[in-house]
Coordinates of C-alpha atoms in Angstrom, one line a residue:
X892 CA -76.9 73.1 38.9
X893 CA -75.3 72.9 35.4
X894 CA -74.1 76.5 35.7
X895 CA -72.7 75.8 39.2
X896 CA -70.8 72.8 37.9
X897 CA -69.3 74.7 35.0
X898 CA -68.3 77.6 37.3
X899 CA -66.6 75.1 39.6
X900 CA -64.8 73.5 36.7
X901 CA -63.5 76.9 35.6
X902 CA -62.7 78.1 39.1
X903 CA -59.3 79.7 39.6
X904 CA -56.6 77.2 40.5
X905 CA -54.1 77.6 43.3
X906 CA -51.2 78.5 41.0
X907 CA -48.2 77.5 43.2
X908 CA -46.4 74.7 41.3
X909 CA -43.4 76.0 39.4
X910 CA -42.7 72.4 38.4
X911 CA -43.8 68.8 38.9
X912 CA -42.1 65.9 40.7
X913 CA -43.1 62.3 40.0
X914 CA -42.7 61.0 43.6
X915 CA -41.3 63.6 45.9
X916 CA -40.0 67.1 46.3
X917 CA -38.5 69.2 43.6
X918 CA -34.8 69.9 44.0
X919 CA -35.1 73.5 42.9
X920 CA -37.4 75.8 44.9
X921 CA -39.6 78.5 43.5
X922 CA -37.6 81.5 42.3
X923 CA -34.3 79.6 41.9
X924 CA -31.7 81.5 39.8
X925 CA -30.4 78.7 37.5
X926 CA -29.6 75.1 37.4
X927 CA -26.5 74.2 39.4
X928 CA -24.6 72.6 36.5
X929 CA -24.5 75.7 34.2
X930 CA -22.2 78.7 34.1
X931 CA -24.8 81.5 34.5
X932 CA -22.2 84.0 33.2
X933 CA -21.1 81.9 30.2
X934 CA -20.5 84.3 27.2
X935 CA -22.7 84.1 24.2
X936 CA -21.1 83.7 20.8
X937 CA -19.0 81.5 18.6
X938 CA -19.8 78.3 16.9
X939 CA -20.2 74.6 17.9
X940 CA -19.4 72.3 15.0
X941 CA -20.9 68.8 15.5
X942 CA -21.1 65.6 13.5
X943 CA -24.4 63.8 12.9
X944 CA -24.4 60.3 14.4
X945 CA -27.7 59.4 12.7
X946 CA -27.5 56.3 10.6
X947 CA -29.0 58.1 7.6
X948 CA -26.4 59.9 5.5
X949 CA -28.5 63.1 4.9
X950 CA -31.9 64.6 5.5
X951 CA -34.8 65.3 3.3
X952 CA -37.4 67.2 5.4
X953 CA -37.7 69.7 8.3
X954 CA -40.6 68.0 9.9
X955 CA -39.3 65.6 12.6
X956 CA -42.7 64.2 13.6
X957 CA -43.9 62.6 10.4
X958 CA -43.3 59.0 9.4
X959 CA -41.5 59.2 6.0
X960 CA -38.1 60.7 5.4
X961 CA -35.3 61.8 7.7
X962 CA -35.1 65.1 9.6
X963 CA -31.8 66.8 10.6
X964 CA -30.1 65.8 13.8
X965 CA -31.1 67.9 16.9
X966 CA -33.8 69.9 15.1
X967 CA -36.6 69.0 17.5
X968 CA -34.5 69.8 20.6
X969 CA -33.3 73.1 19.3
X970 CA -36.4 74.5 17.6
X971 CA -39.3 73.4 19.8
X972 CA -39.8 74.4 23.4
X973 CA -42.0 72.3 25.7
X974 CA -44.4 73.1 28.5
X975 CA -42.0 71.7 31.1
X976 CA -38.2 71.0 31.0
X977 CA -36.2 68.6 33.1
X978 CA -33.0 69.2 34.9
X979 CA -30.0 67.1 34.1
X980 CA -29.2 66.6 37.8
X981 CA -32.6 65.3 38.8
X982 CA -34.9 62.4 37.7
X983 CA -38.7 62.3 37.6
X984 CA -39.1 66.0 37.7
X985 CA -39.6 69.0 35.4
X986 CA -39.9 72.8 35.7
X987 CA -42.0 75.4 33.8
X988 CA -40.7 76.6 30.4
X989 CA -43.6 77.6 28.2
X990 CA -45.8 77.0 31.2
X991 CA -45.5 79.4 34.0
X992 CA -47.3 77.0 36.4
X993 CA -48.6 73.5 36.4
X994 CA -51.5 72.2 38.6
X995 CA -52.3 68.5 38.9
X996 CA -55.8 67.8 40.1
X997 CA -56.1 65.9 43.5
X998 CA -57.7 63.0 41.7
X999 CA -54.8 63.0 39.1
X1000 CA -57.3 63.0 36.3
X1001 CA -56.0 66.2 34.8
X1002 CA -53.1 68.6 34.6
X1003 CA -53.6 72.3 33.9
X1004 CA -50.8 74.5 32.5
X1005 CA -50.8 78.3 32.5
X1006 CA -48.7 79.7 29.6
X1007 CA -46.3 82.5 30.1
X1008 CA -47.4 85.8 28.6
X1009 CA -43.9 86.4 27.2
X1010 CA -43.7 83.0 25.3
X1011 CA -43.3 83.6 21.6
X1012 CA -42.9 81.6 18.4
X1013 CA -40.2 82.5 16.0
X1014 CA -42.7 84.5 13.8
X1015 CA -43.4 86.7 16.8
X1016 CA -46.9 85.3 17.6
X1017 CA -47.7 84.4 21.2
X1018 CA -47.8 80.8 22.2
X1019 CA -51.4 80.2 23.1
X1020 CA -53.6 77.4 24.5
X1021 CA -55.0 76.7 21.0
X1022 CA -51.4 76.0 19.8
X1023 CA -50.9 73.4 22.5
X1024 CA -54.2 71.7 21.7
X1025 CA -53.4 71.8 18.0
X1026 CA -50.0 70.2 18.7
X1027 CA -51.5 67.4 20.7
X1028 CA -54.3 66.7 18.2
X1029 CA -51.7 66.7 15.3
X1030 CA -49.3 64.3 17.1
X1031 CA -52.0 61.7 17.7
X1032 CA -53.4 62.1 14.2
X1033 CA -52.9 59.8 11.2
X1034 CA -49.7 61.3 9.9
X1035 CA -47.3 60.8 12.8
X1036 CA -45.6 57.9 14.4
X1037 CA -47.9 55.5 16.2
X1038 CA -45.7 55.8 19.2
X1039 CA -47.4 59.1 20.0
X1040 CA -50.8 57.5 20.0
X1041 CA -49.5 54.8 22.4
X1042 CA -47.7 57.1 24.8
X1043 CA -50.7 59.5 24.8
X1044 CA -53.4 56.8 24.8
X1045 CA -54.5 57.8 28.4
X1046 CA -55.0 61.4 27.5
X1047 CA -58.7 61.8 27.0
X1048 CA -58.5 65.3 25.5
X1049 CA -57.3 68.8 25.8
X1050 CA -59.5 71.8 26.8
X1051 CA -58.7 75.4 26.2
X1052 CA -59.8 77.1 29.4
X1053 CA -58.8 80.6 28.3
X1054 CA -56.2 82.1 26.0
X1055 CA -53.3 81.0 28.0
X1056 CA -54.6 78.1 30.1
X1057 CA -54.9 74.6 28.8
X1058 CA -56.0 71.4 30.6
X1059 CA -55.1 67.9 29.7
X1060 CA -57.7 65.4 30.8
X1061 CA -56.7 61.8 31.6
X1062 CA -58.7 58.6 31.3
X1063 CA -57.4 57.3 34.6
X1064 CA -55.1 58.5 37.4
X1065 CA -51.5 58.5 36.1
X1066 CA -48.6 60.1 37.9
X1067 CA -46.4 60.2 34.8
X1068 CA -48.7 61.8 32.4
X1069 CA -48.1 65.4 33.6
X1070 CA -44.4 64.9 32.7
X1071 CA -45.4 63.2 29.4
X1072 CA -47.6 65.9 28.1
X1073 CA -45.3 68.5 29.6
X1074 CA -42.5 67.2 27.4
X1075 CA -44.5 67.5 24.1
X1076 CA -42.7 69.8 21.6
X1077 CA -45.1 72.6 21.0
X1078 CA -45.5 74.1 17.5
X1079 CA -47.6 76.9 15.9
X1080 CA -51.0 76.4 14.3
X1081 CA -49.5 78.4 11.4
X1082 CA -46.8 75.9 10.6
X1083 CA -47.8 74.3 7.3
X1084 CA -51.1 76.4 7.2
X1085 CA -50.9 76.8 3.4
X1086 CA -53.0 75.6 0.5
X1087 CA -51.7 72.7 -1.7
X1088 CA -51.9 74.1 -5.2
X1089 CA -52.7 70.7 -6.6
X1090 CA -55.7 70.0 -4.5
X1091 CA -56.7 73.5 -3.4
X1092 CA -57.0 72.1 0.2
X1093 CA -55.0 72.9 3.3
X1094 CA -51.9 70.7 3.6
X1095 CA -52.2 67.6 5.7
X1096 CA -49.4 67.2 8.3
X1097 CA -47.6 64.6 6.2
X1098 CA -47.4 67.2 3.4
X1099 CA -45.6 69.7 5.7
X1100 CA -42.1 68.6 4.6
X1101 CA -39.8 71.5 3.8
X1102 CA -41.9 74.2 5.5
X1103 CA -39.6 75.9 8.0
X1104 CA -40.9 74.9 11.5
X1105 CA -42.5 77.5 13.6
X1106 CA -41.3 76.7 17.0
X1107 CA -40.4 78.7 20.0
X1108 CA -36.9 77.2 20.8
X1109 CA -33.6 78.9 21.2
X1110 CA -32.5 78.3 17.6
X1111 CA -33.7 78.7 14.1
X1112 CA -32.6 77.1 10.8
X1113 CA -29.7 79.0 9.3
X1114 CA -27.5 78.1 6.3
X1115 CA -28.1 74.6 4.8
X1116 CA -26.0 72.6 2.5
X1117 CA -28.1 69.5 1.6
X1118 CA -26.1 66.4 2.0
X1119 CA -23.3 68.2 3.8
X1120 CA -24.4 70.2 6.8
X1121 CA -27.1 72.3 8.5
X1122 CA -26.5 75.3 10.8
X1123 CA -28.9 76.4 13.5
X1124 CA -28.6 80.1 14.4
X1125 CA -29.3 81.3 17.9
X1126 CA -32.3 83.6 18.2
X1127 CA -30.9 86.8 19.9
X1128 CA -34.5 87.6 20.9
X1129 CA -35.2 84.2 22.3
X1130 CA -38.1 84.8 24.6
X1131 CA -36.9 82.4 27.4
X1132 CA -33.2 83.4 27.5
X1133 CA -33.5 85.0 31.0
X1134 CA -35.6 82.3 32.6
X1135 CA -34.0 80.2 35.4
X1136 CA -34.4 77.0 33.3
X1137 CA -32.5 78.7 30.4
X1138 CA -29.9 80.9 32.1
X1139 CA -26.4 79.9 31.1
X1140 CA -27.7 77.5 28.4
X1141 CA -27.5 77.5 24.6
X1142 CA -24.5 79.8 24.5
X1143 CA -23.3 79.3 20.9
X1144 CA -24.5 81.7 18.2
X1145 CA -24.3 78.9 15.7
X1146 CA -24.6 75.1 16.0
X1147 CA -23.5 73.4 12.8
X1148 CA -24.1 69.7 12.3
X1149 CA -21.9 68.1 9.6
X1150 CA -22.9 65.0 7.8
X1151 CA -20.5 62.2 6.8
X1152 CA -21.4 58.9 5.2
X1153 CA -19.5 56.5 7.4
X1154 CA -17.6 56.2 10.7
X1155 CA -14.2 56.3 9.0
X1156 CA -15.0 59.6 7.3
X1157 CA -16.2 61.1 10.6
X1158 CA -13.1 60.2 12.4
X1159 CA -10.7 61.5 9.8
X1160 CA -12.7 64.7 9.6
X1161 CA -12.4 65.2 13.4
X1162 CA -8.6 64.7 13.2
X1163 CA -8.5 67.2 10.3
X1164 CA -10.2 69.8 12.4
X1165 CA -13.5 70.0 10.4
X1166 CA -15.6 69.9 13.5
X1167 CA -15.2 70.4 17.3
X1168 CA -16.8 67.5 19.1
X1169 CA -17.5 63.9 18.5
X1170 CA -19.0 61.2 20.8
X1171 CA -17.4 57.8 20.3
X1172 CA -19.5 54.6 20.2
X1173 CA -16.7 52.3 18.9
X1174 CA -14.2 51.2 21.6
X1175 CA -11.7 50.4 18.8
X1176 CA -11.9 53.9 17.4
X1177 CA -11.6 55.4 20.9
X1178 CA -8.5 53.4 21.9
X1179 CA -6.6 52.9 18.7
X1180 CA -7.7 55.4 16.1
X1181 CA -8.4 58.6 18.0
X1182 CA -4.8 59.8 17.7
X1183 CA -2.9 62.3 15.6
X1184 CA -1.2 65.7 15.5
X1185 CA -4.1 67.6 17.0
X1186 CA -4.3 65.2 19.9
X1187 CA -0.6 65.5 20.4
X1188 CA -0.7 69.3 20.6
X1189 CA -3.6 69.3 23.0
X1190 CA -6.0 70.9 20.5
X1191 CA -8.1 67.8 20.6
X1192 CA -8.7 66.3 24.0
X1193 CA -10.2 62.9 24.9
X1194 CA -12.5 62.9 27.9
X1195 CA -14.4 60.0 29.6
X1196 CA -17.3 61.4 31.7
X1197 CA -19.0 59.2 34.2
X1198 CA -22.8 59.4 34.3
X1199 CA -25.7 57.9 36.2
X1200 CA -27.9 57.4 33.2
X1201 CA -29.9 54.2 32.8
X1202 CA -28.0 51.6 30.9
X1203 CA -30.8 51.2 28.4
X1204 CA -31.2 47.8 26.8
X1205 CA -29.2 47.6 23.6
X1206 CA -30.0 44.2 22.4
X1207 CA -30.3 41.8 19.5
X1208 CA -34.1 41.7 18.9
X1209 CA -35.6 38.3 17.9
X1210 CA -38.8 38.6 15.8
X1211 CA -41.1 36.1 17.5
X1212 CA -43.7 36.5 14.7
X1213 CA -41.5 34.1 12.7
X1214 CA -40.7 30.4 13.1
X1215 CA -38.5 29.1 14.7
X1216 CA -38.1 32.3 16.8
X1217 CA -41.6 31.8 18.1
X1218 CA -40.1 29.0 20.2
X1219 CA -38.6 30.2 23.5
X1220 CA -36.1 27.3 23.6
X1221 CA -34.7 28.4 20.2
X1222 CA -34.4 32.0 21.4
X1223 CA -32.7 30.9 24.6
X1224 CA -30.2 28.7 22.7
X1225 CA -29.2 31.7 20.5
X1226 CA -28.4 33.7 23.6
X1227 CA -26.2 31.0 25.0
X1228 CA -24.0 31.1 22.0
X1229 CA -23.1 34.8 22.4
X1230 CA -19.7 35.1 24.1
X1231 CA -19.6 38.6 25.5
X1232 CA -16.6 38.1 27.7
X1233 CA -14.5 37.1 24.7
X1234 CA -15.8 39.9 22.6
X1235 CA -15.2 42.5 25.4
X1236 CA -11.6 41.4 25.7
X1237 CA -10.7 40.9 22.1
X1238 CA -12.9 43.5 20.3
X1239 CA -13.9 46.1 22.8
X1240 CA -10.7 46.6 24.8
X1241 CA -12.6 45.9 28.1
X1242 CA -14.6 49.1 27.6
X1243 CA -18.2 47.7 28.0
X1244 CA -20.4 46.0 30.6
X1245 CA -23.2 43.6 29.8
X1246 CA -26.7 44.8 29.6
X1247 CA -28.8 42.8 32.2
X1248 CA -32.4 43.8 31.7
X1249 CA -34.7 46.7 30.8
X1250 CA -34.0 49.0 33.8
X1251 CA -30.3 48.8 34.6
X1252 CA -28.8 51.5 36.8
X1253 CA -32.2 52.6 38.0
X1254 CA -34.4 51.8 41.0
X1255 CA -36.7 49.8 38.7
X1256 CA -34.1 47.0 38.2
X1257 CA -35.1 43.6 39.5
X1258 CA -32.7 41.7 41.8
X1259 CA -32.8 38.2 43.3
X1260 CA -36.2 36.5 43.6
X1261 CA -39.5 38.4 43.4
X1262 CA -40.7 39.8 46.6
X1263 CA -44.3 39.5 47.9
X1264 CA -45.5 42.6 46.0
X1265 CA -44.1 41.3 42.7
X1266 CA -45.4 37.8 43.2
X1267 CA -48.9 39.2 43.8
X1268 CA -48.7 40.8 40.3
X1269 CA -47.3 37.7 38.7
X1270 CA -49.3 34.8 40.2
X1271 CA -52.5 35.6 38.3
X1272 CA -50.6 35.2 35.0
X1273 CA -48.8 32.0 35.9
X1274 CA -50.2 30.2 32.8
X1275 CA -48.9 33.0 30.5
X1276 CA -45.3 33.5 31.7
X1277 CA -42.3 31.2 31.9
X1278 CA -42.0 29.4 35.3
X1279 CA -38.5 30.8 35.7
X1280 CA -40.0 34.3 36.3
X1281 CA -40.8 33.1 39.9
X1282 CA -37.1 32.3 40.5
X1283 CA -34.0 34.5 40.5
X1284 CA -33.8 37.4 38.0
X1285 CA -32.4 36.3 34.6
X1286 CA -28.7 36.8 34.2
X1287 CA -27.0 36.8 30.8
X1288 CA -24.9 33.6 30.4
X1289 CA -21.2 34.1 31.1
X1290 CA -18.2 32.4 29.6
X1291 CA -15.4 33.5 32.0
X1292 CA -15.7 30.4 34.1
X1293 CA -13.4 27.3 34.0
X1294 CA -15.3 25.7 31.1
X1295 CA -15.7 28.9 29.1
X1296 CA -18.2 28.8 26.2
X1297 CA -18.4 25.0 26.1
X1298 CA -21.0 24.4 28.7
X1299 CA -23.2 27.1 27.3
X1300 CA -23.1 25.5 23.8
X1301 CA -24.0 22.1 25.3
X1302 CA -27.1 23.7 27.0
X1303 CA -28.0 25.3 23.7
X1304 CA -27.8 22.0 21.9
X1305 CA -30.0 20.4 24.5
X1306 CA -32.6 23.1 24.1
X1307 CA -32.6 22.8 20.4
X1308 CA -33.1 19.0 20.6
X1309 CA -36.0 19.6 22.9
X1310 CA -37.5 22.0 20.4
X1311 CA -37.3 19.3 17.7
X1312 CA -34.1 20.3 15.9
X1313 CA -31.6 17.4 15.2
X1314 CA -28.4 17.3 13.2
X1315 CA -28.6 15.2 10.0
X1316 CA -27.6 15.6 6.4
X1317 CA -25.0 18.2 7.3
X1318 CA -27.3 20.6 9.1
X1319 CA -29.5 21.1 12.1
X1320 CA -33.0 20.3 10.8
X1321 CA -36.6 20.1 12.1
X1322 CA -39.1 17.3 11.5
X1323 CA -39.8 18.6 8.0
X1324 CA -36.1 18.5 7.1
X1325 CA -35.7 22.3 7.0
X1326 CA -32.3 23.6 8.2
X1327 CA -32.1 26.2 10.9
X1328 CA -31.1 29.3 9.0
X1329 CA -31.6 32.8 10.3
X1330 CA -30.8 36.3 8.9
X1331 CA -29.3 39.2 10.8
X1332 CA -30.4 42.5 9.1
X1333 CA -28.3 45.6 9.3
X1334 CA -27.9 48.9 7.5
X1335 CA -24.2 49.0 8.2
X1336 CA -21.7 46.6 6.7
X1337 CA -19.3 47.3 9.7
X1338 CA -21.8 45.4 11.9
X1339 CA -20.4 42.1 10.5
X1340 CA -17.3 42.5 12.7
X1341 CA -19.4 42.1 15.8
X1342 CA -21.9 39.5 14.5
X1343 CA -19.2 37.2 13.0
X1344 CA -18.0 35.7 16.4
X1345 CA -21.6 35.0 17.4
X1346 CA -22.3 33.4 14.0
X1347 CA -19.2 31.3 14.4
X1348 CA -20.3 30.0 17.7
X1349 CA -23.8 29.2 16.3
X1350 CA -22.3 27.3 13.5
X1351 CA -20.7 25.0 16.0
X1352 CA -24.1 23.8 17.1
X1353 CA -25.5 23.7 13.6
X1354 CA -27.3 27.0 13.4
X1355 CA -26.5 29.2 10.3
X1356 CA -26.7 33.0 10.9
X1357 CA -26.4 35.0 7.7
X1358 CA -25.4 38.6 7.8
X1359 CA -27.5 40.8 5.4
X1360 CA -26.5 44.4 5.0
X1361 CA -29.0 46.7 3.1
X1362 CA -29.2 50.4 2.5
X1363 CA -30.8 52.5 5.2
X1364 CA -34.0 53.3 3.3
X1365 CA -34.7 49.5 2.7
X1366 CA -33.7 48.8 6.3
X1367 CA -36.2 51.3 7.6
X1368 CA -38.9 49.9 5.4
X1369 CA -38.2 46.3 6.5
X1370 CA -38.4 47.4 10.1
X1371 CA -41.7 49.2 9.6
X1372 CA -43.2 46.0 8.3
X1373 CA -41.3 43.7 10.7
X1374 CA -39.7 41.9 7.7
X1375 CA -36.6 40.5 9.5
X1376 CA -35.4 37.7 11.7
X1377 CA -32.9 39.5 13.9
X1378 CA -31.8 43.1 14.3
X1379 CA -29.8 45.1 16.7
X1380 CA -31.3 48.1 18.4
X1381 CA -30.1 50.5 21.2
X1382 CA -33.1 51.2 23.4
X1383 CA -32.9 54.2 25.6
X1384 CA -33.3 53.7 29.3
X1385 CA -35.4 55.7 31.7
X1386 CA -35.8 56.2 35.4
X1387 CA -39.5 56.7 34.9
X1388 CA -40.8 54.0 32.5
X1389 CA -44.4 54.5 31.4
X1390 CA -46.8 54.2 28.5
X1391 CA -44.0 54.1 26.0
X1392 CA -43.4 50.4 27.0
X1393 CA -46.8 49.5 25.5
X1394 CA -45.3 50.6 22.2
X1395 CA -42.2 48.5 22.8
X1396 CA -43.8 45.3 24.2
X1397 CA -47.6 45.7 24.1
X1398 CA -49.9 43.3 22.3
X1399 CA -51.7 46.0 20.2
X1400 CA -48.3 47.4 19.1
X1401 CA -47.2 43.9 18.1
X1402 CA -50.0 43.9 15.5
X1403 CA -49.4 47.5 14.3
X1404 CA -47.0 48.2 11.5
X1405 CA -44.4 50.9 12.2
X1406 CA -44.8 50.5 16.0
X1407 CA -41.8 50.0 18.3
X1408 CA -42.7 46.4 19.2
X1409 CA -40.0 44.8 17.0
X1410 CA -39.9 41.5 18.9
X1411 CA -43.6 40.9 18.3
X1412 CA -44.2 40.0 21.9
X1413 CA -47.9 39.8 22.6
X1414 CA -48.6 38.6 26.2
X1415 CA -51.6 39.6 28.4
X1416 CA -49.3 39.5 31.4
X1417 CA -47.0 42.1 29.9
X1418 CA -50.0 44.3 29.0
X1419 CA -51.3 44.1 32.5
X1420 CA -47.9 44.9 34.1
X1421 CA -47.4 47.9 31.8
X1422 CA -50.8 49.2 32.7
X1423 CA -50.1 48.8 36.4
X1424 CA -46.8 50.5 36.0
X1425 CA -48.5 53.4 34.3
X1426 CA -51.4 53.6 36.8
X1427 CA -49.3 53.2 40.0
X1428 CA -50.2 55.8 42.6
X1429 CA -47.4 55.1 45.0
X1430 CA -43.7 54.5 44.4
X1431 CA -43.7 51.0 46.0
X1432 CA -46.6 49.9 43.6
X1433 CA -44.7 51.5 40.7
X1434 CA -41.4 49.7 41.5
X1435 CA -43.2 46.4 42.0
X1436 CA -44.8 46.6 38.5
X1437 CA -41.5 47.7 36.9
X1438 CA -39.5 44.9 38.4
X1439 CA -42.2 42.3 37.6
X1440 CA -42.3 43.5 34.0
X1441 CA -38.5 43.3 33.7
X1442 CA -38.5 39.7 34.9
X1443 CA -41.2 38.6 32.4
X1444 CA -39.4 40.3 29.5
X1445 CA -36.0 38.9 30.5
X1446 CA -37.2 35.3 31.0
X1447 CA -39.1 35.5 27.7
X1448 CA -35.8 35.7 25.8
X1449 CA -37.1 38.0 23.1
X1450 CA -34.0 40.2 23.5
X1451 CA -30.4 39.0 23.7
X1452 CA -28.7 41.6 25.8
X1453 CA -25.6 43.3 24.4
X1454 CA -23.5 45.9 26.2
X1455 CA -23.2 49.5 27.3
X1456 CA -20.5 52.0 28.2
X1457 CA -20.6 53.4 31.7
X1458 CA -19.1 56.7 30.5
X1459 CA -19.6 59.2 27.7
X1460 CA -16.5 59.2 25.5
X1461 CA -16.1 62.6 24.0
X1462 CA -13.2 64.0 21.9
X1463 CA -13.4 67.8 21.7
X1464 CA -11.5 70.9 20.6
X1465 CA -10.2 72.4 23.8
X1466 CA -8.8 75.5 21.9
X1467 CA -12.3 76.4 20.7
X1468 CA -14.6 75.1 23.4
X1469 CA -15.0 75.7 27.2
X1470 CA -17.1 73.6 29.5
X1471 CA -18.4 73.5 33.1
X1472 CA -16.1 71.5 35.4
X1473 CA -18.6 68.7 36.1
X1474 CA -21.1 66.9 33.8
X1475 CA -24.5 66.6 35.5
X1476 CA -25.3 62.9 36.2
X1477 CA -28.3 62.6 33.9
X1478 CA -27.0 64.5 30.8
X1479 CA -26.3 62.9 27.4
X1480 CA -22.9 63.6 25.9
X1481 CA -23.8 65.8 23.0
X1482 CA -26.8 67.3 24.8
X1483 CA -24.5 68.5 27.6
X1484 CA -22.2 70.3 25.1
X1485 CA -25.0 71.9 23.1
X1486 CA -26.8 73.1 26.1
X1487 CA -24.1 74.2 28.6
X1488 CA -20.7 74.6 26.9
X1489 CA -19.5 77.9 25.4
X1490 CA -16.9 79.2 23.0
X1491 CA -13.4 80.0 24.2
X1492 CA -12.6 83.7 24.1
X1493 CA -10.7 84.4 20.9
X1494 CA -11.6 81.0 19.5
X1495 CA -12.7 82.5 16.1
X1496 CA -9.4 84.4 15.7
X1497 CA -7.4 81.3 16.6

């Protein structure tokens, strides 16, 4: 019987799936030629010169997966292939890259990948099942970000079935996990497989710092000028160059990423022709300062490209581990003092829209009052969640009505009085006589421009908000240990939220240093809703859990929503670069250029 069971477990699978779709049919059929949004005949060659938008001024390692230090921009995307790769015109789906096929078990407790025989690492070795297992075990090990452990918590293990077949086993049915494990960047077992001369032992993964990564992606590391730039060089023998998921992609021979220490230096370098493409995050820079001779001649072109990406939830994050931010009334009062409408008109040139919740611009966004399915999930947790959750979806306060900001500040004052804060001796004080003073932590002094109007409004109701700029290394350290009152973070959105939300809002993550739960929210209702969202077996169940979760987070007021841009603002060198006519709806700005643009013929001579 044991032998029969083993033979059944190892039985050949019906290899038919060239990709995996979360809820429905794949857009691209078996044998498709290429993605619709690429130019399959794009010429190879030339150079794309980019600017790093990372907040760190330089890099000090080549390992993007360890905790300490900073890796170069785009390294992980350009040097490491994945089992599956998504299309930029489709959500909740991915197609085979390293994996030739993917088979998800009927009970959804495993996903099996068969690797392509032609898949090769940069050192010429084949990509094998043991490399996939090694990658997984390394990423959930002690030397990487705890986010990997959270996202992969429901992966029970990885089995090597044969040389090129690997199976991920799941602790419970989970529709998203095949996409999650399919997106893991796969690296060679030989990367960092050297002896530390000091200890005589094999290096641990956190000691793999400047070892050149052994990946299988389209680019390798080329010339490097530390503190200035890094160049990735296209591998002419890239193993996947003729695959449908790679045809017409990664067309530049070189991708150089230049590093500048501040936004002003980046903008002036763009206008001086030192690089070819820059994404703008500042409305002021885009409207007022992206001008000059090269723009006038048409060499530099400004383009706004509409997208259908999730809005994300860029927000001020309130650290509820600290008093008085552990009081929901204080948190709500702080949000009432933020005058977005004034800021958008006076500071942002009307370029932005207000973030509303976690899942804006996706099917997961909550609207109106909770329906029966959402109420069924929320009612058992009534004692743990704000009563407002059972009413209309939270909306950020507005100030464009007839009374403007005044009524909001009056409501904020009432909430603070209810929380025990009264104005006396020249300040808003609690029962112990302590003034209400908060610190906003930032690694960029330019952030003061945006925070000052909010601080000015808070001062009108007796709250002192101090702006504290620190260098990036100290900023990172304080975030790792949750040593702050308020910070600002741009959280990426997704059409398919899953286990990563346990890292952002889960109770375990709230107690784990270096996790993504910066707000410190620890609520069993949130834990339950995230688990239900992850385990959902039907799309209606998934959407009900997403929307209920969004309601609880929004009404908990641990985030003060900021703003988002509905377009990608790109300035690029039209004399050197060519691009497809249309941007796919789910592409990022720089990612679209790196993956699908190409060099203009004769650009080098020009």
